[in-house]
Coordinates of C-alpha atoms in Angstrom, one line a residue:
X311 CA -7.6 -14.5 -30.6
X312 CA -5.7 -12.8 -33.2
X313 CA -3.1 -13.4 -35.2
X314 CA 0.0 -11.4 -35.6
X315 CA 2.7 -13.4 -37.9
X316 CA 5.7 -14.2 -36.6
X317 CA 7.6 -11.9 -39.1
X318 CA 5.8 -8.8 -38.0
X319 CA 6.2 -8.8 -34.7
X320 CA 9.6 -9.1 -34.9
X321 CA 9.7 -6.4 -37.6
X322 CA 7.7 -4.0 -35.4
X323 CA 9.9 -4.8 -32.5
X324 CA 13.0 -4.1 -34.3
X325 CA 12.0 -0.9 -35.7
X326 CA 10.9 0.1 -32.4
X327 CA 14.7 -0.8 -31.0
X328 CA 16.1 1.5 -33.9
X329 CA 13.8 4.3 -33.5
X330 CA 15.1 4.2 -29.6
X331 CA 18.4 3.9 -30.4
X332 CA 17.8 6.6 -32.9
X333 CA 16.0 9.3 -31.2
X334 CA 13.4 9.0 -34.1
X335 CA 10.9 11.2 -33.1
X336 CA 8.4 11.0 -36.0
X337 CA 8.7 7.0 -36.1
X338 CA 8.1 6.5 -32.1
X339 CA 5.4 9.1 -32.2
X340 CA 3.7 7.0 -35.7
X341 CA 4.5 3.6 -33.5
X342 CA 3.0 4.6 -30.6
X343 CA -0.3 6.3 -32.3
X344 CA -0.7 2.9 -34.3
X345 CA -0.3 0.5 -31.0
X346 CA -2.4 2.9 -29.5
X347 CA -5.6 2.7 -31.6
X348 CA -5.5 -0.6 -32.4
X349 CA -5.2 -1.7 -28.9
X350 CA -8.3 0.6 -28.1
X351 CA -10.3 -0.8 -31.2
X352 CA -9.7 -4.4 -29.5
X353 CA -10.4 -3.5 -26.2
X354 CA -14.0 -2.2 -27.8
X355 CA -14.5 -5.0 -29.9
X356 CA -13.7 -8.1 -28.3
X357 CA -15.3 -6.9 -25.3
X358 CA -18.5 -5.9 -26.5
X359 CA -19.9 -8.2 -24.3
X360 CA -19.1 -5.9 -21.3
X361 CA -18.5 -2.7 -23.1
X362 CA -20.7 -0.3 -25.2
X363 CA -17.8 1.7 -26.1
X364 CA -14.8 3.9 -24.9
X365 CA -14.8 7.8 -25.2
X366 CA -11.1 9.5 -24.8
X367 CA -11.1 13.0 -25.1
X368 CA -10.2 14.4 -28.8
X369 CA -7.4 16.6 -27.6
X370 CA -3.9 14.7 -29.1
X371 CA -0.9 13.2 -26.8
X372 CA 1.3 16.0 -26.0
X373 CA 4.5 14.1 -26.3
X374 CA 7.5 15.9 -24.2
X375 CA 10.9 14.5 -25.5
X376 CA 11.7 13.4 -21.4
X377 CA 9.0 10.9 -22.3
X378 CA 9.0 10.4 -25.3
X379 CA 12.6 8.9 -25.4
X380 CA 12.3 7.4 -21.8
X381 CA 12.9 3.9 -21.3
X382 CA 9.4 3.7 -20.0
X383 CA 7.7 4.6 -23.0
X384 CA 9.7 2.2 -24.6
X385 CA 8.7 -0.4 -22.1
X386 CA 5.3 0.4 -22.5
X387 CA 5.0 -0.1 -26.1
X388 CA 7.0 -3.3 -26.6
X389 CA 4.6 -4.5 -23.5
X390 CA 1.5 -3.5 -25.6
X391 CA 2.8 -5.1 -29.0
X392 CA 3.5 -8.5 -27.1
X393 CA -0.1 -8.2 -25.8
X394 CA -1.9 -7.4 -29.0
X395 CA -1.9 -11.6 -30.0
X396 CA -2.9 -12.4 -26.7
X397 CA -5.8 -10.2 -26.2
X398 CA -8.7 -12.7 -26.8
X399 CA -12.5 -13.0 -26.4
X400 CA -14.5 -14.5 -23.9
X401 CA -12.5 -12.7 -21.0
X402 CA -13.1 -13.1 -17.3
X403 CA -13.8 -10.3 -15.4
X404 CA -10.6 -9.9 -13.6
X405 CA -8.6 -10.6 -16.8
X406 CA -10.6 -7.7 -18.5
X407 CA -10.3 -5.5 -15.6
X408 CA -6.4 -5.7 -15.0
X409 CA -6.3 -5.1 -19.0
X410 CA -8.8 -2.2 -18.9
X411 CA -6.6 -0.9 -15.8
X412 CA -3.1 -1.0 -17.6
X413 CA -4.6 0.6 -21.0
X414 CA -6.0 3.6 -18.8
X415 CA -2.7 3.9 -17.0
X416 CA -0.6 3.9 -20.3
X417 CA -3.5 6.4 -21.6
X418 CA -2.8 8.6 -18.6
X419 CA 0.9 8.1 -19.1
X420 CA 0.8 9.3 -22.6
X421 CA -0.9 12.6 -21.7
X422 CA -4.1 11.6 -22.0
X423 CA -6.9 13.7 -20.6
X424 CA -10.5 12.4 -20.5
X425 CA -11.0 8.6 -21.0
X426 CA -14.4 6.7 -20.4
X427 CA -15.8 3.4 -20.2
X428 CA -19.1 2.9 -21.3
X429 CA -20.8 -0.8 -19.9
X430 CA -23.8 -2.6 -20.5
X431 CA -26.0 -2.1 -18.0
X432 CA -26.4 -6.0 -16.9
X433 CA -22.5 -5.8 -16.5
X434 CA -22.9 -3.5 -13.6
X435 CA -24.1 -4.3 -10.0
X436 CA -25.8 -2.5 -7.3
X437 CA -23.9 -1.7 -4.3
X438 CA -25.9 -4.3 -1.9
X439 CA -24.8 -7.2 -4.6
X440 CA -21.3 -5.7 -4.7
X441 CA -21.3 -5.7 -0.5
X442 CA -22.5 -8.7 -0.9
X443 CA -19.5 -10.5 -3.0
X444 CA -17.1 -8.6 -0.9
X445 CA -18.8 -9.4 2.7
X446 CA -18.3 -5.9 3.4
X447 CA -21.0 -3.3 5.0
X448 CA -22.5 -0.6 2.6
X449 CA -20.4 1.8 4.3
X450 CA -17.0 0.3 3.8
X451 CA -18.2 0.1 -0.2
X452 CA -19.1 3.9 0.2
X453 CA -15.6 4.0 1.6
X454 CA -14.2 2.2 -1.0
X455 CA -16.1 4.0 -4.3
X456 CA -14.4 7.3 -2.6
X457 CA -11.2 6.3 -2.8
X458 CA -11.0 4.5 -6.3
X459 CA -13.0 1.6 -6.6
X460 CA -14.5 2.2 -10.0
X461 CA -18.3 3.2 -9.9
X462 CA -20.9 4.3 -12.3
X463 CA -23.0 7.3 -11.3
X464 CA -26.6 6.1 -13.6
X465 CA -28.5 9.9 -12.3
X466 CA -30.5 7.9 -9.7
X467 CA -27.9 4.7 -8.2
X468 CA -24.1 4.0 -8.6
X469 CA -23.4 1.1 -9.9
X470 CA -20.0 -1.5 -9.9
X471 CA -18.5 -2.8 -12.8
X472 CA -18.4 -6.9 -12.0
X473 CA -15.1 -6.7 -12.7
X474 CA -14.3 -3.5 -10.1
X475 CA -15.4 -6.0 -7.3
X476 CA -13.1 -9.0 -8.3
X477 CA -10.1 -6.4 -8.3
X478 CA -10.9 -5.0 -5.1
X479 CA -9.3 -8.5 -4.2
X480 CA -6.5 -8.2 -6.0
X481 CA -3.3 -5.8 -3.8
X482 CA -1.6 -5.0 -7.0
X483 CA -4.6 -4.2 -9.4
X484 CA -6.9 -2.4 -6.5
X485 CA -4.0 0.4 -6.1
X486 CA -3.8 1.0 -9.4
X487 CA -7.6 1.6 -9.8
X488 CA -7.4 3.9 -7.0
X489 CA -4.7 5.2 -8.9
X490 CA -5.9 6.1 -12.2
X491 CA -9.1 7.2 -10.1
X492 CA -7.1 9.8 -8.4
X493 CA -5.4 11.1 -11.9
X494 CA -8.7 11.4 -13.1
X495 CA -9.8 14.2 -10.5
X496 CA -6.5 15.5 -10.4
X497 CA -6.9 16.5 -14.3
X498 CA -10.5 17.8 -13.7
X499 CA -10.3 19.6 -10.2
X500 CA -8.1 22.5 -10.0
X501 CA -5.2 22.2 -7.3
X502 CA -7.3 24.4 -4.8
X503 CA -10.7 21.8 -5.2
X504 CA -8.4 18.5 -5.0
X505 CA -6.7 20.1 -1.7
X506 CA -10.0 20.6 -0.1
X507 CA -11.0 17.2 -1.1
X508 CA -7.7 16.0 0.7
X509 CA -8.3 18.0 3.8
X510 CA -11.5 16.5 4.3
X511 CA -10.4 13.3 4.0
X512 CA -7.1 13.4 6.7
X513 CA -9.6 15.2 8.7
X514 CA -12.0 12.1 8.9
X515 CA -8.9 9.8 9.7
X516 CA -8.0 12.6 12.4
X517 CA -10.7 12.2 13.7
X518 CA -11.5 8.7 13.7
X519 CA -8.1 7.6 15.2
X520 CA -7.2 10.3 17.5
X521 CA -4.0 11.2 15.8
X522 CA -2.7 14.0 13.7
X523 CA -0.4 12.3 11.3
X524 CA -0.5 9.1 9.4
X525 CA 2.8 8.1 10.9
X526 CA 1.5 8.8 14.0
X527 CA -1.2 6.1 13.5
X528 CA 1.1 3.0 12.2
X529 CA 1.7 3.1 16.1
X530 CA -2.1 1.8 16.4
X531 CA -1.9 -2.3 16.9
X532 CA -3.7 -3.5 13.9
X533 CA -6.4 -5.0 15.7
X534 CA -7.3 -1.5 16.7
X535 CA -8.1 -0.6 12.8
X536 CA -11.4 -0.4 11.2
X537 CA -9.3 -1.3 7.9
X538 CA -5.0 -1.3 7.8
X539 CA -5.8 0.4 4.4
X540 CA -6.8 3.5 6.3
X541 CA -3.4 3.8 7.0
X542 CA -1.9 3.7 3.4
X543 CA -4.5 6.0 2.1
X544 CA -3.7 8.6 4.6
X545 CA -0.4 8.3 3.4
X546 CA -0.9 8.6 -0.1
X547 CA -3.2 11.5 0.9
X548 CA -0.7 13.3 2.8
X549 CA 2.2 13.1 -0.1
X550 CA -0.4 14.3 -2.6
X551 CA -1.0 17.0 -0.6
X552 CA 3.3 18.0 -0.3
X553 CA 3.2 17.5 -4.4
X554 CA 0.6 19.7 -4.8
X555 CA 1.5 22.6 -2.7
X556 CA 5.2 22.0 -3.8
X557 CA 4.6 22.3 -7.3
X558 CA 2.3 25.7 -6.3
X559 CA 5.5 26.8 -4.7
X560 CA 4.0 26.4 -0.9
X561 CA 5.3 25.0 1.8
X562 CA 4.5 21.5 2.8
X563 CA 1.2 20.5 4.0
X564 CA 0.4 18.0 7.2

């Protein structure tokens, strides 16, 4: 564990109240570039037994001041300097994967661009163990990897993270993997490839449920469902696809 004195954590807390109150630009920008890369150098060190290392693209945050003076990203880094004493080593795989998953969603929020985790290779499972520990058929996990669960593609066999699978039971943490999954391919697909990607996706629940909207389908009786996720997927799908075509200046999708 490590040690953060009493003194300054309430010094760095206070400053970060004054820079707020302040509209300091250079300080919050110095804060949150500080918190920032010491949290990564943490996460890399005192997992080392699950991680090789963590690659972020070299491109810096572009800050906007809508953000930048938010009470979110204020949030966020008085979150991350409570956590810095807490973060400790050993970790259990679902503790390491809710604190991998909220670091890549404050990366993400910060305007990050390109972030990668890098594990040793008996920290990751094959998709029959991962079935397996989930009692689920290969195709579900197939399923699953397609819509977020986090998966390593080795040239020759995706492989699961061991702590992917134990957040997969977790409501809270398994949307936001599916989450940041879905930010990731929005920054490297261009609007036209991710609306493809969506189309093909409401097409299979089309098709598999008879209906041509998602709202349509909350009508089905649950015990008519291959998976009640289905459902909220499609409608995630669907209001990704009215962003996107909004923001193009279209008109709105399915």
């Amino acid at each position: 564990m490590i040690h953060v004195s009493k003194g300054i954590y309430e010094y760095s807390h206070h400053q970060i109240e004054l820079a707020f109150e302040q509209k300091n630009e250079l300080y919050i920008e110095k804060e949150t570039d500080y918190i920032f890369t010491k949290i990564l150098a943490l996460l890399s060190t005192l997992f080392s037994d699950k991680l090789v290392g963590i690659k972020i693209s070299n491109e810096e945050f572009k800050y906007t001041d809508e953000y930048l003076f938010s009470s979110k990203h204020k949030k966020n880094l008085l979150k991350w300097l409570e956590r810095l004493p807490a973060l400790h080593f050993p970790a259990n795989d679902l503790d390491f994967g809710k604190t991998k998953v909220d670091f890549e969603t404050w990366y993400y929020d910060l305007g990050g661009t390109s972030i990668e985790f890098i594990y040793h290779e008996d920290y990751l499972l094959k998709p029959k163990d991962a079935s397996a520990i989930l009692g689920i058929s290969k195709v579900t996990l197939n399923k699953y990897i397609k819509q977020g669960l986090e998966c390593m593609d080795n040239g020759s066999q995706n492989k699961i993270p061991k702590h992917a699978v134990e957040l997969m039971r977790d409501p809270v943490y398994s949307i936001r993997m599916q989450m940041n999954y879905q930010k990731k391919k929005m920054l490297e697909q261009t609007p036209g490839e991710r609306l493809a990607d969506i189309n093909q996706e409401i097409t299979e629940f089309q098709l598999k449920y008879g209906k041509k909207t998602y709202a349509e389908a909350f009508g089905i009786h649950e015990s008519e469902l291959e998976d009640p996720i289905d459902l909220y997927r499609w409608k995630d799908l669907t209001e990704e696809m009215d962003e996107i075509i909004k923001i193009a200046g279209g008109e709105k999708g399915i």
